């Protein structure tokens, strides 16, 4: 083992398991590849493994690893996978089975117990074939102040672009990248051979050298940012965009990411461990920062943004009876745009029950917006339904749809935004009683009404002129929206100047035809920001074709959020 680390062939391994230890979980995936500090020497070998027990694989593990029952069809028995790995290890060690092969594992403390257990059950005698070094342990000594050193944080910190899905092949690639970087850093500290590495690990304590967290993005850089509204982009050292955010003050907002103390989530610390630089774009207002953020997230698809990403999303359009939806408008699906395929199904169920439809289990569950298995018993639902009707849907000669819409508006005006949205925060299977049934029906009545009113507002904004003045701004701003795109933005003397501008021709195309996930999000952000400007004491005006909406009507429309 006296070859220098930069020339030493090592076996890079990763395994995924369904539990925290062999006593509680099974190995479900294994991957490995030969590597030297210059590059991977061969193809990464990766295989699903048939679980050795009937223990269920938890939902969390499935989401992290991509495991499903379909994987079993291409999985191999664990003995076969281990034999393949041993053969590759033997070839890397020049066929000397008695000599443990230098191996690199990102978090050996977790993975080695599974690999040793697999060896004991699969091998017919013989020593454990791996002489493993833990990359995490090396990084803990080289980067003691880095907030997080999991594989994604560490690989990203060093300039790799790992996928967020925890799959073994991707982890082997990331671990090989990290190893190549660490070899150079170890050489700078006089650690150049495998035996020296083991000695260095044993002699060098791991732990923080400074009080508090130390981030790659320097404090001086954060303090140099402008105290102005805009959009910021967090970047890796290789230029990857990790996250896009908006700010009323770029300096204060970026600083807030780095000063949240113990309140930071694991995901946030993983992100900040990789951020070496921040790029900013100043905007004329917070409203325009929000619009730019929305478009930049769509353009860049940064991995640490959760909201506003457009992958696998659509704007939906419901049928006239609200029971079905399609991802594009047509003659049968004209109601929209909507945020999801089934968001108006509770409204359909409420209308059906009001029209005298029999309260089947499926219909009751749809009215409550819960899976059928979570619905209350029939008697309790009917009691709650009758109380709901008595309170909000008295007998009238008006059509049912009009009565339901009037009840939705009245309940919204009576209860207000906060009370309605906080009235039910269900997680998991609800425990039903009469009050809960009524609250569920009331919430679904209000929320579906809001979605319909929001859809009308979005169609109105799709071809319009918007004037606004945020509190504290010296003048107003004009946004020209054409075909759901921001076609023009410029300064105005005052919001009232909108009525004096020349009339702009607008598209004759139906507004609903302009919407997809991108345009839906953009105009939804615009609508939300207009509501914020109004609530903060600013001024707004919207003109559609030649008609400027009265302030009173605009205020009512903005309550649809």
XYZ file of C-alpha atoms in Angstrom:
561
model
C 0.000 0.000 0.000
C 2.932 2.331 -0.545
C 1.737 3.596 -3.932
C 0.905 7.267 -3.845
C -2.783 7.994 -3.430
C -2.987 9.757 -6.785
C -1.887 6.526 -8.523
C -3.560 3.990 -6.222
C -6.510 2.044 -7.712
C -9.394 2.003 -5.230
C -12.863 0.478 -5.266
C -15.590 3.082 -4.764
C -18.765 1.605 -3.258
C -22.262 2.623 -2.271
C -25.208 0.639 -0.998
C -28.781 1.573 -0.233
C -30.692 -0.151 2.541
C -34.245 -0.170 3.858
C -33.281 0.353 7.489
C -30.676 1.816 9.814
C -28.797 -1.458 10.416
C -28.820 -5.083 9.209
C -31.075 -5.936 12.163
C -33.770 -3.555 10.888
C -33.247 -3.319 7.138
C -32.129 -5.079 3.981
C -29.665 -4.062 1.294
C -31.763 -3.105 -1.743
C -29.138 -1.653 -4.099
C -25.392 -1.959 -4.543
C -23.008 -0.114 -6.867
C -19.245 0.049 -7.274
C -16.491 1.092 -9.678
C -12.716 1.094 -9.865
C -11.149 4.521 -9.560
C -7.813 6.292 -9.387
C -7.376 9.911 -8.421
C -7.236 10.899 -12.092
C -10.579 9.352 -13.098
C -12.964 6.404 -12.950
C -11.151 3.423 -14.470
C -14.197 1.528 -15.586
C -17.957 1.529 -15.867
C -20.046 1.860 -12.723
C -21.763 -1.438 -11.924
C -25.115 -1.019 -10.234
C -27.829 -3.529 -9.397
C -31.020 -3.773 -7.411
C -30.917 -6.568 -4.848
C -33.770 -8.846 -3.840
C -34.500 -8.032 -0.156
C -33.543 -10.959 2.049
C -36.631 -10.566 4.295
C -40.288 -9.697 3.830
C -39.903 -6.452 5.790
C -41.770 -3.644 4.025
C -39.763 -0.831 2.479
C -40.983 2.418 4.005
C -42.411 5.243 1.969
C -39.504 7.516 2.949
C -36.949 4.994 1.666
C -38.915 4.524 -1.559
C -38.927 8.257 -2.199
C -35.221 8.596 -1.446
C -34.001 5.593 -3.435
C -36.587 5.146 -6.187
C -37.330 1.624 -4.960
C -40.628 -0.018 -5.934
C -41.926 -3.552 -6.350
C -41.159 -3.219 -10.061
C -37.456 -3.100 -9.156
C -37.641 -6.720 -7.974
C -38.109 -7.887 -11.564
C -34.589 -6.681 -12.434
C -33.036 -7.353 -9.018
C -30.503 -10.126 -8.374
C -30.041 -12.263 -5.237
C -27.703 -10.644 -2.736
C -25.225 -13.558 -2.989
C -24.888 -12.994 -6.731
C -24.325 -9.256 -6.277
C -21.686 -9.838 -3.614
C -19.888 -12.400 -5.774
C -19.711 -9.877 -8.633
C -18.281 -7.256 -6.305
C -15.725 -9.703 -4.851
C -14.559 -10.685 -8.330
C -14.062 -7.037 -9.295
C -12.252 -6.397 -6.010
C -9.983 -9.394 -6.623
C -9.111 -8.170 -10.119
C -8.318 -4.745 -8.719
C -6.024 -6.382 -6.181
C -4.217 -8.347 -8.915
C -6.100 -11.499 -7.963
C -4.789 -11.648 -4.387
C -7.957 -12.658 -2.541
C -6.143 -12.619 0.816
C -5.328 -8.926 0.447
C -8.090 -6.458 1.302
C -8.593 -3.979 -1.515
C -8.363 -0.230 -0.767
C -11.983 0.939 -0.845
C -13.641 4.323 -0.581
C -17.125 4.704 0.911
C -18.743 8.026 1.596
C -20.282 7.160 4.970
C -18.669 3.879 5.939
C -20.117 3.949 9.454
C -23.538 3.219 7.956
C -22.616 1.037 4.997
C -19.866 -1.223 6.359
C -22.176 -3.117 8.771
C -24.425 -4.034 5.825
C -21.459 -5.033 3.668
C -19.892 -7.160 6.445
C -23.231 -8.820 7.123
C -23.634 -9.509 3.394
C -20.108 -10.999 3.285
C -20.733 -13.277 6.269
C -23.919 -14.663 4.751
C -22.785 -14.844 1.134
C -19.097 -15.750 1.158
C -17.826 -19.259 1.853
C -15.194 -18.286 4.349
C -12.344 -15.906 3.733
C -11.507 -12.495 5.037
C -13.567 -9.419 4.382
C -12.235 -8.207 1.005
C -12.387 -4.451 1.595
C -10.004 -2.105 3.387
C -12.355 0.843 3.602
C -11.747 4.519 4.187
C -14.679 6.770 5.069
C -14.819 9.892 2.887
C -17.052 11.622 5.440
C -14.389 11.084 8.123
C -11.685 12.536 5.862
C -13.883 15.560 5.060
C -14.648 16.097 8.746
C -10.926 16.701 9.273
C -10.283 18.701 6.112
C -13.426 20.849 6.362
C -14.291 20.892 10.069
C -16.417 24.044 9.825
C -18.508 23.095 6.778
C -22.171 23.106 7.914
C -22.956 19.722 6.316
C -20.827 16.948 4.796
C -23.400 14.527 3.418
C -22.655 13.345 -0.096
C -24.672 16.004 -1.890
C -23.364 18.854 0.259
C -19.747 17.720 0.003
C -19.814 16.925 -3.718
C -21.523 20.232 -4.438
C -19.080 22.144 -2.240
C -16.209 20.708 -4.281
C -17.875 21.492 -7.627
C -19.814 18.364 -8.614
C -23.453 18.436 -9.754
C -25.090 15.423 -8.085
C -28.693 14.437 -8.600
C -30.879 14.782 -5.512
C -32.239 11.248 -5.869
C -30.295 8.866 -3.644
C -29.338 6.179 -6.139
C -26.215 4.087 -5.680
C -24.711 4.676 -9.147
C -24.969 8.429 -8.716
C -23.429 8.164 -5.273
C -20.491 6.167 -6.635
C -19.891 8.839 -9.269
C -20.100 11.602 -6.643
C -17.853 9.711 -4.199
C -15.233 9.160 -6.921
C -15.307 12.901 -7.679
C -14.916 13.757 -3.988
C -12.059 11.265 -3.617
C -10.120 12.822 -6.487
C -10.450 16.262 -4.871
C -9.513 14.998 -1.422
C -6.355 13.275 -2.674
C -4.987 16.649 -3.797
C -5.875 18.289 -0.474
C -4.353 15.393 1.494
C -1.114 15.679 -0.470
C -0.873 19.338 0.595
C -0.874 18.056 4.183
C 1.813 15.464 3.520
C -0.582 12.485 3.336
C 0.375 10.676 0.114
C -0.062 6.919 0.717
C -2.846 4.632 1.921
C -1.011 3.724 5.122
C -0.312 7.393 5.824
C -4.007 8.115 5.323
C -5.002 5.524 7.933
C -2.430 6.940 10.354
C -3.586 10.520 9.698
C -7.238 9.581 10.340
C -6.298 7.925 13.616
C -4.155 10.832 14.791
C -6.255 13.808 13.613
C -9.359 14.662 15.652
C -12.555 15.658 13.852
C -14.555 18.635 15.033
C -15.235 22.298 14.514
C -12.342 24.663 14.898
C -14.466 27.814 15.187
C -17.586 28.670 17.148
C -20.719 28.751 15.037
C -21.208 27.777 11.425
C -18.786 28.914 8.752
C -20.182 29.150 5.227
C -18.318 29.086 1.901
C -20.011 32.335 0.851
C -17.863 34.924 2.590
C -19.467 37.401 4.959
C -17.765 40.283 3.157
C -19.453 39.225 -0.088
C -22.858 39.070 1.597
C -22.410 42.520 3.129
C -21.439 43.993 -0.249
C -24.845 43.205 -1.786
C -27.189 46.132 -2.530
C -29.916 47.118 -0.086
C -32.485 47.093 -2.888
C -35.222 44.792 -4.229
C -34.249 42.113 -6.693
C -33.555 38.462 -7.389
C -30.543 36.494 -6.125
C -29.090 33.218 -7.392
C -26.949 30.974 -5.193
C -24.105 29.388 -7.198
C -21.740 26.451 -6.721
C -18.030 26.982 -7.353
C -18.542 25.449 -10.823
C -21.268 27.974 -11.692
C -24.317 25.721 -11.153
C -27.380 27.662 -10.014
C -28.589 26.025 -6.814
C -31.400 28.314 -5.696
C -33.238 31.416 -6.883
C -34.989 33.789 -4.488
C -36.544 37.247 -4.394
C -35.965 39.991 -1.862
C -37.162 43.402 -0.779
C -33.518 43.932 0.232
C -30.956 41.667 -1.408
C -28.404 42.278 1.344
C -30.781 41.505 4.207
C -32.409 38.508 2.539
C -29.144 36.757 1.653
C -27.834 37.493 5.143
C -30.972 35.930 6.647
C -30.117 32.583 5.034
C -26.837 32.589 6.952
C -28.032 33.904 10.321
C -30.985 31.657 11.152
C -28.970 29.711 13.731
C -30.462 26.451 14.928
C -33.665 27.053 13.002
C -32.053 26.062 9.683
C -33.388 22.861 8.136
C -31.122 20.057 6.971
C -31.961 20.901 3.370
C -31.059 24.559 3.924
C -27.713 23.659 5.515
C -26.992 21.238 2.677
C -27.649 24.072 0.215
C -25.549 26.641 2.062
C -22.633 24.197 2.300
C -22.362 24.406 -1.497
C -22.889 28.146 -2.100
C -19.642 29.880 -3.077
C -21.078 32.896 -4.905
C -24.292 34.868 -5.285
C -25.427 36.651 -8.449
C -28.022 39.407 -8.144
C -30.351 41.340 -10.418
C -31.848 44.521 -9.004
C -35.457 45.361 -9.905
C -37.594 48.481 -9.716
C -39.881 46.999 -7.055
C -40.606 43.942 -4.931
C -43.474 43.087 -7.288
C -41.149 42.902 -10.259
C -38.647 40.890 -8.220
C -41.384 38.300 -7.629
C -42.169 38.129 -11.344
C -38.498 37.776 -12.273
C -38.010 35.077 -9.639
C -40.897 33.081 -11.121
C -39.469 33.247 -14.636
C -35.896 32.531 -13.508
C -36.947 29.410 -11.618
C -38.634 28.135 -14.776
C -35.591 28.988 -16.900
C -32.905 27.586 -14.614
C -34.797 24.799 -12.769
C -32.579 25.136 -9.662
C -32.550 21.915 -7.596
C -33.181 23.529 -4.208
C -36.282 25.474 -5.213
C -39.499 23.659 -4.371
C -42.205 26.080 -5.494
C -42.733 27.406 -9.038
C -40.774 24.667 -10.827
C -42.676 23.609 -13.950
C -41.528 19.991 -14.400
C -44.479 17.633 -14.879
C -46.986 20.403 -14.165
C -49.824 21.866 -16.193
C -52.533 24.458 -15.934
C -55.812 22.540 -15.816
C -59.250 23.212 -17.274
C -62.458 21.698 -15.926
C -65.537 20.467 -17.735
C -68.842 22.282 -17.336
C -69.986 19.874 -14.601
C -66.573 20.281 -12.819
C -66.117 16.527 -12.575
C -63.279 16.149 -15.074
C -60.283 18.219 -16.128
C -57.792 18.369 -18.996
C -54.298 19.908 -19.200
C -55.346 22.148 -22.098
C -58.631 23.935 -22.853
C -61.023 22.606 -25.469
C -64.742 22.765 -26.182
C -65.471 20.355 -23.328
C -63.013 21.843 -20.808
C -63.367 25.619 -20.630
C -63.263 26.439 -16.910
C -59.823 27.558 -15.810
C -56.924 27.899 -15.542
C -56.719 25.774 -12.384
C -53.763 24.556 -10.311
C -54.553 20.823 -10.305
C -56.622 18.163 -11.997
C -59.053 17.453 -9.145
C -59.203 20.791 -7.353
C -62.863 21.403 -8.308
C -64.121 17.862 -7.638
C -65.382 18.903 -4.155
C -67.423 21.632 -5.858
C -68.940 19.059 -8.219
C -69.823 16.855 -5.255
C -71.415 19.745 -3.342
C -73.513 20.672 -6.389
C -74.557 17.046 -6.896
C -75.683 16.698 -3.283
C -77.571 20.009 -3.480
C -79.361 18.717 -6.579
C -80.590 15.680 -4.634
C -78.046 13.060 -5.720
C -77.914 10.038 -3.390
C -75.055 10.458 -0.856
C -72.971 7.481 -1.965
C -69.670 6.812 -0.150
C -67.709 8.099 -3.151
C -69.769 11.292 -3.370
C -69.482 11.985 0.360
C -65.720 11.469 0.237
C -65.449 13.814 -2.770
C -67.447 16.528 -0.989
C -65.046 16.302 1.945
C -61.964 16.005 -0.328
C -60.680 12.889 1.437
C -59.984 9.336 0.225
C -63.072 7.091 0.532
C -61.397 5.049 3.261
C -61.099 8.164 5.436
C -64.712 9.363 5.148
C -66.953 9.445 8.236
C -69.844 7.032 8.622
C -72.974 7.823 6.633
C -75.096 8.984 9.559
C -72.487 11.471 10.767
C -71.942 12.832 7.257
C -75.684 13.318 6.680
C -76.043 15.099 10.017
C -73.145 17.392 9.156
C -74.458 17.960 5.625
C -77.889 18.958 6.906
C -76.372 21.430 9.362
C -74.198 22.846 6.551
C -77.217 23.291 4.254
C -79.255 24.921 7.005
C -76.494 27.425 7.762
C -75.388 28.309 4.239
C -77.811 27.067 1.555
C -81.374 28.011 2.473
C -84.160 27.193 0.031
C -84.390 29.587 -2.920
C -85.745 29.766 -6.463
C -82.221 30.537 -7.762
C -80.322 27.817 -9.656
C -78.230 25.548 -7.483
C -74.924 26.737 -8.958
C -75.805 30.365 -8.212
C -76.844 29.511 -4.647
C -73.577 27.667 -4.048
C -71.500 30.547 -5.446
C -73.391 33.080 -3.333
C -72.857 30.937 -0.237
C -69.162 30.655 -1.040
C -68.778 34.423 -1.325
C -70.826 35.117 1.791
C -68.856 32.645 3.910
C -65.574 34.081 2.634
C -66.610 37.636 3.490
C -67.902 36.544 6.877
C -64.952 34.450 7.995
C -62.051 36.147 6.246
C -58.874 34.744 4.741
C -57.028 33.639 7.907
C -59.910 31.903 9.642
C -60.962 29.863 6.615
C -57.445 28.690 5.802
C -56.640 27.843 9.407
C -59.954 26.171 10.159
C -58.632 22.803 9.048
C -55.034 21.642 9.014
C -55.565 17.928 8.493
C -52.626 15.567 8.258
C -53.392 11.894 7.840
C -56.744 10.282 8.569
C -59.091 12.792 10.280
C -61.013 11.953 13.443
C -64.543 12.876 12.502
C -67.185 14.590 14.565
C -70.102 16.838 13.578
C -68.106 20.066 13.826
C -65.288 18.651 11.707
C -67.651 17.541 8.931
C -69.180 21.019 8.819
C -65.777 22.750 8.779
C -64.593 20.507 5.949
C -67.648 21.297 3.853
C -67.302 25.016 4.570
C -63.627 25.050 3.674
C -64.197 23.210 0.398
C -67.090 25.520 -0.459
C -64.886 28.582 0.064
C -61.715 27.250 -1.537
C -63.378 26.034 -4.725
C -65.122 29.397 -5.031
C -61.772 31.142 -4.657
C -60.256 28.972 -7.392
C -63.049 29.877 -9.802
C -62.759 33.589 -9.036
C -58.978 33.439 -9.311
C -59.316 31.816 -12.742
C -61.418 34.756 -13.882
C -58.845 37.210 -12.542
C -56.009 35.410 -14.314
C -57.857 35.467 -17.615
C -58.464 39.193 -17.135
C -54.769 39.837 -16.471
C -53.592 37.752 -19.448
C -54.034 40.736 -21.791
C -54.058 43.878 -19.693
C -52.216 46.942 -18.439
C -51.335 47.119 -14.756
C -50.301 50.281 -12.921
C -49.085 50.053 -9.339
C -47.224 52.047 -6.729
C -45.825 50.233 -3.716
C -45.686 52.067 -0.431
C -42.464 54.063 -0.301
C -42.017 54.295 -4.077
C -41.603 57.849 -5.411
C -43.531 57.096 -8.587
C -45.682 54.424 -10.179
C -44.824 51.581 -12.550
C -46.630 50.260 -15.621
C -46.663 46.595 -16.673
C -48.082 45.722 -20.073
C -49.228 42.088 -20.156
C -49.699 40.665 -23.655
C -50.596 37.021 -24.247
C -49.737 36.283 -20.584
C -46.178 37.646 -21.057
C -44.790 40.838 -19.522
C -44.294 42.728 -22.773
C -43.305 46.100 -21.327
C -42.445 47.692 -17.992
C -41.712 51.370 -17.377
C -42.177 54.262 -14.991
C -45.398 56.262 -14.622
C -45.988 59.553 -12.841
C -48.945 58.126 -10.938
C -51.324 55.164 -11.003
C -54.077 57.477 -12.252
C -52.008 58.133 -15.401
C -53.107 54.724 -16.711
C -56.423 56.134 -17.902
C -54.648 58.775 -20.017
C -52.451 56.340 -21.967
C -53.341 55.415 -25.566
C -55.510 52.335 -25.873
C -53.449 49.284 -26.775
C -54.886 46.645 -29.143
C -55.186 43.250 -27.483
C -55.313 39.701 -28.780
C -58.636 38.330 -29.952
C -57.538 34.832 -28.896
C -59.498 33.402 -25.930
C -57.513 34.105 -22.768
C -57.733 30.512 -21.550
C -55.734 29.361 -24.582
C -52.721 31.335 -23.317
C -52.171 29.304 -20.150
C -49.701 26.584 -19.325
C -47.755 25.977 -16.095
C -45.389 28.860 -16.851
C -47.986 31.508 -17.650
C -50.295 30.301 -14.876
C -47.568 30.756 -12.265
C -46.461 34.105 -13.662
C -49.917 35.664 -13.530
C -50.744 34.008 -10.207
C -47.619 35.671 -8.779
C -48.698 38.990 -10.311
C -52.158 38.645 -8.778
C -50.689 37.770 -5.371
C -48.317 40.732 -5.503
C -51.114 43.135 -6.454
C -53.018 41.916 -3.421
C -49.943 42.530 -1.253
C -49.486 46.058 -2.654
C -53.117 46.840 -1.879
C -52.957 45.406 1.645
C -49.723 47.313 2.360
C -51.376 50.629 1.501
C -50.128 51.006 -2.062
C -52.156 51.909 -5.157
C -53.116 49.734 -8.126
C -55.150 50.012 -11.324
C -55.865 47.483 -14.078
C -57.103 48.229 -17.577
C -58.485 45.571 -19.882
C -59.001 46.721 -23.482
C -60.524 50.224 -23.108
C -62.027 49.597 -19.677
C -60.273 50.541 -16.439
C -61.714 48.497 -13.584
C -63.239 50.544 -10.750
C -61.134 50.375 -7.598
C -64.028 48.807 -5.677
C -64.441 45.980 -8.175
C -60.692 45.434 -8.351
C -60.568 45.103 -4.571
C -63.292 42.446 -4.697
C -61.462 40.542 -7.414
C -58.230 40.608 -5.446
C -59.955 38.994 -2.496
C -60.032 35.851 -4.652
C -56.575 34.844 -3.468
